[in-house]
Amino acid sequence: MTTERFHITRVEFVSVHVRGAHDWVFVEVTERDGYTGLAELAGPGAATEIAQLTADFAERLRLSPPSGESDIPARLGLAAAELEGDRVKATAVSALRSAIADAQARRARVSLTEFLGGQKMDAVKLYGNINRSMLPDDDGSRDRSPEAFARAAREAISLGFEAVKCAPFDEARAPFEEPGLPEAARAGIDRIAAVREAIGDDVPLFVDCHSRFDLDSGIALEVALRESNVTWYEEAVDGIKHPDVMRRIRERATMDVAGAESGYGIAMFRRIIEGGIMDVVMPDIKFCGGAGEAVEIGRVLETFAPGSVSMHSPSGPVSQLASAHVSAAFKGTRPLEHAWGEVEWRASALEPAERIESGRIYIPDGPGLGARIDQSAVEKRGRRWTL
Ligand SMILES: [Mg+2]
């Protein structure tokens, strides 16, 4: 057993403007033999506060080199309980763990899937989240009518996605004046009905509620969603902040209850599944502790609760590809999320280009992630900097 450590020599940040207020932000970590690993940062302050903390943590790791990606929280003196409650620190730690896992895999000349203990797969199944395609672009607002939702869903299905997700409840926000199903949920329910009509009876339809409801309205809404044969009921409430409310909604629900996209660490996700709070947890490698932690979460939970893990990934192409490696490594049975239709040129942000076809993401050959940021995409739409 060697005790070779990971020596960081350079950290760089890259951003690429997507549309509206949205940029993708990436970090590249290079070690002393020149292997560079890549990861994605997200959340408010990704390019400022979170990038700065990532650089600060990297500097501490440069002075006290970790034995590998999983050693990073301990090396920084950060316990899981602290990271569970601090999204900024969790994001910085997750990015460093994912980037260093990529660099370690490149150095070992194996794919990230294999580095994380799995067996290489050509492709991973996706579901199409139409949400990003319907957010405001650089020219302003978008059509949010039921017809527009139906069009987007129909197009996603025609491209080969076997399931679609939408987030239709723009008008609703708890608390509500009336008991039961709030009037403010009506427009969202109409959008869902239009999507169901457009995609036919049998395509799995996922609905994300972005924590806009509460116990009473969340229970009433689930009943209303049965009308449109919704199969996945995501985040009626924030199930991390309000686990008891989420559990009570789940107890009444006939469809899968999903959530916990901002969770950190295997202990938290295990508590959620063992506690009967949700049917499906959605770790995001950008916050959950990184690619290595996500594989651990997937392996452990899928062993005692098959189908309980689906990676959250309304993300840019780097996090998408890393999440595909993660899903392959823990052999997830649920499809992986894909933010379909956000921008036309998305595939070209990576070299080799991102390949999403027939509802699958193809994992490129080559060590680590198998892809890098395309330099001309940065020149055209972004910038590169150090801190
Ligand atoms: Mg969500």
Short mmCIF file of C-alpha atoms and ligand atoms in Angstrom, two decimals:
data_model
loop_
_atom_site.label_atom_id
_atom_site.label_comp_id
_atom_site.label_asym_id
_atom_site.label_seq_id
_atom_site.Cartn_x
_atom_site.Cartn_y
_atom_site.Cartn_z
CA MET A 1 0.00 0.00 0.00
CA THR A 2 1.54 3.28 -1.09
CA THR A 3 0.89 6.42 0.84
CA GLU A 4 1.26 8.64 -2.17
CA ARG A 5 -0.62 11.86 -1.68
CA PHE A 6 -2.44 14.19 -4.04
CA HIS A 7 -0.33 17.31 -4.51
CA ILE A 8 -2.31 20.26 -5.88
CA THR A 9 -0.24 22.64 -7.98
CA ARG A 10 -2.86 24.77 -9.74
CA VAL A 11 -6.54 25.67 -9.41
CA GLU A 12 -8.43 27.52 -12.15
CA PHE A 13 -12.03 28.55 -12.57
CA VAL A 14 -13.96 28.70 -15.82
CA SER A 15 -17.41 30.10 -16.50
CA VAL A 16 -19.59 29.82 -19.58
CA HIS A 17 -22.69 31.99 -19.99
CA VAL A 18 -25.74 29.83 -20.67
CA ARG A 19 -28.80 32.07 -20.89
CA GLY A 20 -30.74 34.56 -18.81
CA ALA A 21 -29.07 34.82 -15.41
CA HIS A 22 -27.50 31.39 -15.71
CA ASP A 23 -23.79 30.60 -16.10
CA TRP A 24 -22.04 27.26 -15.75
CA VAL A 25 -19.04 27.51 -13.42
CA PHE A 26 -16.28 24.92 -13.40
CA VAL A 27 -13.13 24.29 -11.39
CA GLU A 28 -9.99 22.61 -12.74
CA VAL A 29 -7.51 21.15 -10.26
CA THR A 30 -4.06 20.15 -11.50
CA GLU A 31 -1.64 17.92 -9.60
CA ARG A 32 2.14 17.94 -9.75
CA ASP A 33 2.50 15.44 -12.58
CA GLY A 34 0.19 17.55 -14.72
CA TYR A 35 -3.07 15.59 -14.47
CA THR A 36 -6.05 17.95 -14.37
CA GLY A 37 -9.45 17.08 -12.92
CA LEU A 38 -12.67 18.92 -13.60
CA ALA A 39 -15.86 19.60 -11.65
CA GLU A 40 -18.85 21.94 -11.69
CA LEU A 41 -19.88 24.51 -9.07
CA ALA A 42 -23.44 25.72 -8.70
CA GLY A 43 -25.74 27.80 -6.57
CA PRO A 44 -25.91 31.50 -5.77
CA GLY A 45 -22.35 32.77 -5.58
CA ALA A 46 -20.86 29.89 -7.58
CA ALA A 47 -18.48 32.25 -9.40
CA THR A 48 -17.73 34.41 -6.35
CA GLU A 49 -18.20 33.19 -2.77
CA ILE A 50 -18.18 29.46 -3.56
CA ALA A 51 -15.25 29.74 -5.98
CA GLN A 52 -13.31 31.68 -3.33
CA LEU A 53 -13.98 29.06 -0.65
CA THR A 54 -13.02 26.30 -3.11
CA ALA A 55 -9.73 28.12 -3.76
CA ASP A 56 -9.16 28.56 -0.01
CA PHE A 57 -9.83 24.88 0.70
CA ALA A 58 -7.53 23.91 -2.21
CA GLU A 59 -4.78 26.06 -0.69
CA ARG A 60 -5.16 24.25 2.65
CA LEU A 61 -5.01 20.91 0.81
CA ARG A 62 -1.89 22.06 -1.03
CA LEU A 63 -0.21 22.55 2.35
CA SER A 64 -1.66 19.32 3.76
CA PRO A 65 -2.08 16.93 0.81
CA PRO A 66 -4.92 14.39 1.03
CA SER A 67 -4.36 10.71 0.34
CA GLY A 68 -7.20 10.87 -2.20
CA GLU A 69 -10.59 12.41 -2.88
CA SER A 70 -12.36 10.73 0.05
CA ASP A 71 -9.78 12.08 2.52
CA ILE A 72 -10.65 15.71 1.74
CA PRO A 73 -13.30 16.46 4.41
CA ALA A 74 -11.11 14.98 7.15
CA ARG A 75 -8.06 16.82 5.86
CA LEU A 76 -10.03 20.08 6.05
CA GLY A 77 -11.33 19.23 9.52
CA LEU A 78 -14.94 19.22 8.34
CA ALA A 79 -17.34 16.75 9.94
CA ALA A 80 -20.45 15.53 8.10
CA ALA A 81 -22.76 17.29 10.59
CA GLU A 82 -21.16 20.65 9.78
CA LEU A 83 -21.38 20.09 6.03
CA GLU A 84 -25.03 19.02 6.27
CA GLY A 85 -25.86 22.48 7.54
CA ASP A 86 -23.60 24.58 5.32
CA ARG A 87 -24.42 24.54 1.64
CA VAL A 88 -21.47 26.73 0.60
CA LYS A 89 -18.88 24.53 2.33
CA ALA A 90 -20.63 21.38 1.06
CA THR A 91 -20.46 22.71 -2.51
CA ALA A 92 -16.76 23.59 -2.28
CA VAL A 93 -15.90 20.19 -0.75
CA SER A 94 -18.02 18.38 -3.35
CA ALA A 95 -16.34 20.20 -6.24
CA LEU A 96 -12.85 19.44 -4.93
CA ARG A 97 -13.69 15.78 -4.32
CA SER A 98 -15.17 15.39 -7.83
CA ALA A 99 -12.29 17.22 -9.53
CA ILE A 100 -9.64 15.29 -7.64
CA ALA A 101 -11.41 11.97 -8.35
CA ASP A 102 -11.29 12.88 -12.07
CA ALA A 103 -7.56 13.73 -11.85
CA GLN A 104 -6.83 10.52 -9.90
CA ALA A 105 -8.72 8.48 -12.50
CA ARG A 106 -6.82 10.16 -15.35
CA ARG A 107 -3.57 9.46 -13.59
CA ALA A 108 -4.54 5.81 -13.09
CA ARG A 109 -5.62 5.69 -16.78
CA VAL A 110 -9.07 4.38 -15.97
CA SER A 111 -12.52 5.85 -16.53
CA LEU A 112 -14.14 7.68 -13.63
CA THR A 113 -16.70 4.84 -13.45
CA GLU A 114 -13.92 2.32 -12.90
CA PHE A 115 -12.04 4.60 -10.50
CA LEU A 116 -15.22 4.75 -8.41
CA GLY A 117 -15.35 0.96 -8.28
CA GLY A 118 -17.79 0.27 -11.11
CA GLN A 119 -17.68 -1.31 -14.52
CA LYS A 120 -17.59 0.76 -17.67
CA MET A 121 -20.90 1.35 -19.42
CA ASP A 122 -21.42 2.81 -22.90
CA ALA A 123 -24.49 4.84 -21.97
CA VAL A 124 -26.82 5.74 -19.10
CA LYS A 125 -30.56 6.30 -19.40
CA LEU A 126 -31.89 9.81 -18.86
CA TYR A 127 -35.21 11.45 -18.17
CA GLY A 128 -35.94 14.79 -19.79
CA ASN A 129 -36.54 17.69 -17.43
CA ILE A 130 -38.17 20.39 -19.58
CA ASN A 131 -37.86 23.05 -16.88
CA ARG A 132 -34.70 24.78 -18.10
CA SER A 133 -36.04 25.01 -21.64
CA MET A 134 -38.92 27.06 -20.27
CA LEU A 135 -37.06 29.58 -18.11
CA PRO A 136 -36.43 33.16 -19.32
CA ASP A 137 -33.67 33.49 -21.89
CA ASP A 138 -31.44 36.47 -22.74
CA ASP A 139 -34.39 38.17 -24.43
CA GLY A 140 -36.65 37.91 -21.39
CA SER A 141 -39.65 35.84 -20.44
CA ARG A 142 -40.94 32.62 -21.95
CA ASP A 143 -44.32 31.18 -22.78
CA ARG A 144 -45.55 29.32 -19.67
CA SER A 145 -48.94 28.31 -21.04
CA PRO A 146 -50.23 24.72 -20.83
CA GLU A 147 -49.71 24.53 -24.61
CA ALA A 148 -46.04 25.50 -24.26
CA PHE A 149 -45.53 22.81 -21.57
CA ALA A 150 -47.24 20.28 -23.83
CA ARG A 151 -45.06 21.24 -26.81
CA ALA A 152 -41.83 20.93 -24.83
CA ALA A 153 -42.83 17.56 -23.36
CA ARG A 154 -43.90 16.22 -26.73
CA GLU A 155 -40.60 17.26 -28.25
CA ALA A 156 -38.61 15.64 -25.42
CA ILE A 157 -40.50 12.38 -25.90
CA SER A 158 -39.97 12.52 -29.67
CA LEU A 159 -36.22 12.70 -29.01
CA GLY A 160 -36.32 9.42 -27.14
CA PHE A 161 -36.65 10.33 -23.45
CA GLU A 162 -38.77 7.66 -21.81
CA ALA A 163 -39.90 9.94 -18.98
CA VAL A 164 -40.35 13.69 -18.58
CA LYS A 165 -40.33 16.08 -15.65
CA CYS A 166 -41.79 19.55 -15.31
CA ALA A 167 -42.05 22.20 -12.59
CA PRO A 168 -45.39 23.90 -13.27
CA PHE A 169 -46.46 25.64 -10.03
CA ASP A 170 -45.36 29.24 -10.73
CA GLU A 171 -48.38 30.77 -8.98
CA ALA A 172 -48.39 28.70 -5.77
CA ARG A 173 -46.52 29.53 -2.58
CA ALA A 174 -47.51 28.35 0.93
CA PRO A 175 -49.07 29.43 3.22
CA PHE A 176 -52.48 29.45 1.52
CA GLU A 177 -55.67 31.06 2.78
CA GLU A 178 -57.99 28.15 2.04
CA PRO A 179 -57.79 24.56 3.32
CA GLY A 180 -57.24 21.67 0.91
CA LEU A 181 -56.22 22.21 -2.68
CA PRO A 182 -55.23 25.87 -3.13
CA GLU A 183 -56.64 27.87 -6.03
CA ALA A 184 -53.07 28.98 -6.78
CA ALA A 185 -52.21 25.39 -7.75
CA ARG A 186 -54.86 25.33 -10.48
CA ALA A 187 -52.70 26.75 -13.29
CA GLY A 188 -49.97 24.21 -12.54
CA ILE A 189 -52.48 21.35 -12.56
CA ASP A 190 -53.72 22.56 -15.97
CA ARG A 191 -50.14 22.56 -17.30
CA ILE A 192 -49.67 18.99 -16.07
CA ALA A 193 -52.93 17.87 -17.67
CA ALA A 194 -51.77 19.37 -20.98
CA VAL A 195 -48.44 17.53 -20.70
CA ARG A 196 -50.19 14.24 -19.94
CA GLU A 197 -52.48 14.72 -22.92
CA ALA A 198 -49.48 15.46 -25.15
CA ILE A 199 -47.33 12.48 -24.15
CA GLY A 200 -50.04 9.84 -23.95
CA ASP A 201 -51.17 7.72 -21.03
CA ASP A 202 -48.17 5.55 -20.42
CA VAL A 203 -45.07 7.75 -20.37
CA PRO A 204 -43.86 8.29 -16.78
CA LEU A 205 -44.53 11.91 -15.78
CA PHE A 206 -42.54 13.48 -12.94
CA VAL A 207 -43.66 16.69 -11.22
CA ASP A 208 -41.32 18.94 -9.25
CA CYS A 209 -43.06 21.30 -6.80
CA HIS A 210 -39.98 23.27 -5.67
CA SER A 211 -41.15 23.20 -2.01
CA ARG A 212 -44.10 25.51 -2.71
CA PHE A 213 -46.65 23.60 -0.59
CA ASP A 214 -47.27 22.57 3.01
CA LEU A 215 -48.80 19.57 4.77
CA ASP A 216 -52.46 20.20 4.01
CA SER A 217 -52.00 21.50 0.44
CA GLY A 218 -49.33 18.88 -0.28
CA ILE A 219 -51.71 16.05 0.62
CA ALA A 220 -54.55 17.59 -1.44
CA LEU A 221 -52.26 18.20 -4.42
CA GLU A 222 -51.09 14.58 -4.50
CA VAL A 223 -54.72 13.49 -4.86
CA ALA A 224 -55.20 15.98 -7.72
CA LEU A 225 -52.05 14.72 -9.46
CA ARG A 226 -53.46 11.18 -9.60
CA GLU A 227 -55.90 12.47 -12.24
CA SER A 228 -52.96 12.99 -14.62
CA ASN A 229 -51.30 9.71 -13.64
CA VAL A 230 -48.23 11.46 -12.22
CA THR A 231 -45.69 8.85 -11.13
CA TRP A 232 -43.19 10.98 -9.18
CA TYR A 233 -44.07 13.71 -6.67
CA GLU A 234 -40.99 15.84 -5.98
CA GLU A 235 -40.49 18.31 -3.13
CA ALA A 236 -44.03 19.34 -2.24
CA VAL A 237 -42.14 20.61 0.80
CA ASP A 238 -38.45 20.78 1.62
CA GLY A 239 -38.05 17.29 3.05
CA ILE A 240 -34.69 18.08 4.63
CA LYS A 241 -36.03 21.03 6.61
CA HIS A 242 -39.43 19.44 7.26
CA PRO A 243 -38.96 15.66 7.38
CA ASP A 244 -42.09 15.01 9.44
CA VAL A 245 -44.30 16.90 6.98
CA MET A 246 -42.75 15.02 4.07
CA ARG A 247 -43.26 11.69 5.82
CA ARG A 248 -46.93 12.44 6.42
CA ILE A 249 -47.43 13.38 2.76
CA ARG A 250 -45.70 10.17 1.71
CA GLU A 251 -47.88 8.07 4.00
CA ARG A 252 -50.95 9.21 2.05
CA ALA A 253 -49.33 9.18 -1.40
CA THR A 254 -49.95 6.58 -4.08
CA MET A 255 -47.03 7.76 -6.24
CA ASP A 256 -43.30 7.90 -5.49
CA VAL A 257 -42.30 10.79 -3.25
CA ALA A 258 -38.89 12.21 -4.19
CA GLY A 259 -36.56 14.96 -3.03
CA ALA A 260 -33.53 15.93 -0.93
CA GLU A 261 -31.66 17.45 -3.87
CA SER A 262 -29.64 19.72 -1.58
CA GLY A 263 -28.65 17.00 0.90
CA TYR A 264 -25.10 16.25 2.02
CA GLY A 265 -23.49 12.96 2.90
CA ILE A 266 -24.48 9.35 3.18
CA ALA A 267 -25.69 9.69 6.78
CA MET A 268 -28.39 12.18 5.80
CA PHE A 269 -29.65 10.21 2.80
CA ARG A 270 -29.69 7.02 4.84
CA ARG A 271 -31.80 8.72 7.54
CA ILE A 272 -34.30 9.85 4.91
CA ILE A 273 -34.82 6.39 3.41
CA GLU A 274 -34.65 4.48 6.71
CA GLY A 275 -37.00 6.99 8.28
CA GLY A 276 -39.64 6.46 5.59
CA ILE A 277 -39.53 10.15 4.66
CA MET A 278 -39.23 9.65 0.88
CA ASP A 279 -39.28 6.81 -1.63
CA VAL A 280 -36.51 8.31 -3.76
CA VAL A 281 -33.60 10.54 -2.74
CA MET A 282 -31.88 12.75 -5.29
CA PRO A 283 -28.24 13.33 -4.36
CA ASP A 284 -26.54 15.98 -6.48
CA ILE A 285 -22.80 15.53 -6.92
CA LYS A 286 -22.42 19.31 -6.74
CA PHE A 287 -23.58 19.36 -3.09
CA CYS A 288 -23.80 15.80 -1.70
CA GLY A 289 -20.07 15.35 -1.13
CA GLY A 290 -19.01 14.81 -4.73
CA ALA A 291 -18.83 11.87 -7.10
CA GLY A 292 -17.23 9.47 -4.61
CA GLU A 293 -19.79 10.18 -1.90
CA ALA A 294 -22.65 9.85 -4.43
CA VAL A 295 -21.49 6.38 -5.45
CA GLU A 296 -21.34 5.38 -1.78
CA ILE A 297 -24.89 6.72 -1.25
CA GLY A 298 -26.14 4.84 -4.31
CA ARG A 299 -24.47 1.56 -3.38
CA VAL A 300 -25.54 1.50 0.23
CA LEU A 301 -29.14 2.65 -0.27
CA GLU A 302 -29.85 0.56 -3.35
CA THR A 303 -28.78 -2.52 -1.39
CA PHE A 304 -31.58 -2.25 1.17
CA ALA A 305 -34.05 -0.08 -0.81
CA PRO A 306 -33.85 -0.86 -4.55
CA GLY A 307 -34.82 2.10 -6.74
CA SER A 308 -34.34 4.61 -3.93
CA VAL A 309 -31.63 6.74 -5.58
CA SER A 310 -31.89 8.95 -8.67
CA MET A 311 -29.16 11.52 -9.22
CA HIS A 312 -30.29 15.14 -9.31
CA SER A 313 -28.74 16.76 -12.38
CA PRO A 314 -30.41 19.84 -13.86
CA SER A 315 -26.80 20.72 -14.52
CA GLY A 316 -24.21 21.69 -17.05
CA PRO A 317 -22.38 19.10 -19.15
CA VAL A 318 -19.56 18.42 -16.68
CA SER A 319 -21.80 17.53 -13.76
CA GLN A 320 -24.06 15.63 -16.17
CA LEU A 321 -21.19 13.47 -17.39
CA ALA A 322 -19.79 12.91 -13.89
CA SER A 323 -23.30 11.92 -12.74
CA ALA A 324 -23.49 9.42 -15.60
CA HIS A 325 -20.22 7.84 -14.38
CA VAL A 326 -21.66 7.81 -10.84
CA SER A 327 -24.95 6.20 -11.95
CA ALA A 328 -22.99 3.60 -13.90
CA ALA A 329 -20.73 2.93 -10.92
CA PHE A 330 -23.57 2.21 -8.48
CA LYS A 331 -25.74 0.61 -11.20
CA GLY A 332 -28.71 2.87 -10.56
CA THR A 333 -32.02 1.54 -11.85
CA ARG A 334 -33.69 4.96 -12.01
CA PRO A 335 -32.97 7.22 -15.00
CA LEU A 336 -30.62 10.17 -14.52
CA GLU A 337 -31.95 13.71 -14.83
CA HIS A 338 -31.11 15.82 -17.88
CA ALA A 339 -31.91 19.53 -18.29
CA TRP A 340 -33.18 19.17 -21.80
CA GLY A 341 -33.43 22.03 -24.31
CA GLU A 342 -31.69 24.80 -22.37
CA VAL A 343 -29.40 25.99 -25.18
CA GLU A 344 -28.78 24.71 -28.72
CA TRP A 345 -24.98 24.72 -28.45
CA ARG A 346 -24.74 22.82 -25.16
CA ALA A 347 -23.02 19.72 -26.60
CA SER A 348 -20.14 21.81 -27.95
CA ALA A 349 -19.16 23.05 -24.49
CA LEU A 350 -17.25 19.78 -24.06
CA GLU A 351 -14.45 18.21 -26.07
CA PRO A 352 -15.36 15.60 -27.21
CA ALA A 353 -18.88 16.98 -27.57
CA GLU A 354 -21.57 15.80 -25.16
CA ARG A 355 -23.51 12.99 -26.82
CA ILE A 356 -27.14 12.65 -25.77
CA GLU A 357 -29.22 10.53 -28.12
CA SER A 358 -32.36 8.46 -27.82
CA GLY A 359 -32.79 9.40 -24.17
CA ARG A 360 -29.30 8.30 -23.20
CA ILE A 361 -26.02 9.96 -22.42
CA TYR A 362 -23.04 8.23 -23.99
CA ILE A 363 -19.91 8.06 -21.85
CA PRO A 364 -16.83 8.91 -23.91
CA ASP A 365 -13.85 6.60 -23.90
CA GLY A 366 -10.75 7.81 -22.17
CA PRO A 367 -9.52 8.23 -18.63
CA GLY A 368 -11.44 10.12 -15.95
CA LEU A 369 -14.56 11.91 -17.17
CA GLY A 370 -13.40 11.32 -20.76
CA ALA A 371 -14.01 14.96 -21.72
CA ARG A 372 -12.74 18.48 -21.03
CA ILE A 373 -14.16 21.98 -21.38
CA ASP A 374 -13.92 23.08 -24.98
CA GLN A 375 -11.57 26.06 -25.11
CA SER A 376 -13.42 27.82 -27.92
CA ALA A 377 -16.67 27.67 -25.90
CA VAL A 378 -14.85 29.58 -23.12
CA GLU A 379 -13.44 32.11 -25.61
CA LYS A 380 -16.85 32.66 -27.15
CA ARG A 381 -19.07 32.72 -24.09
CA GLY A 382 -17.04 32.73 -20.91
CA ARG A 383 -13.86 33.45 -19.04
CA ARG A 384 -11.10 31.74 -17.12
CA TRP A 385 -9.55 33.01 -13.90
CA THR A 386 -7.52 32.15 -10.83
CA LEU A 387 -7.97 33.31 -7.25
MG MG B 1 -36.07 19.49 -7.93
#
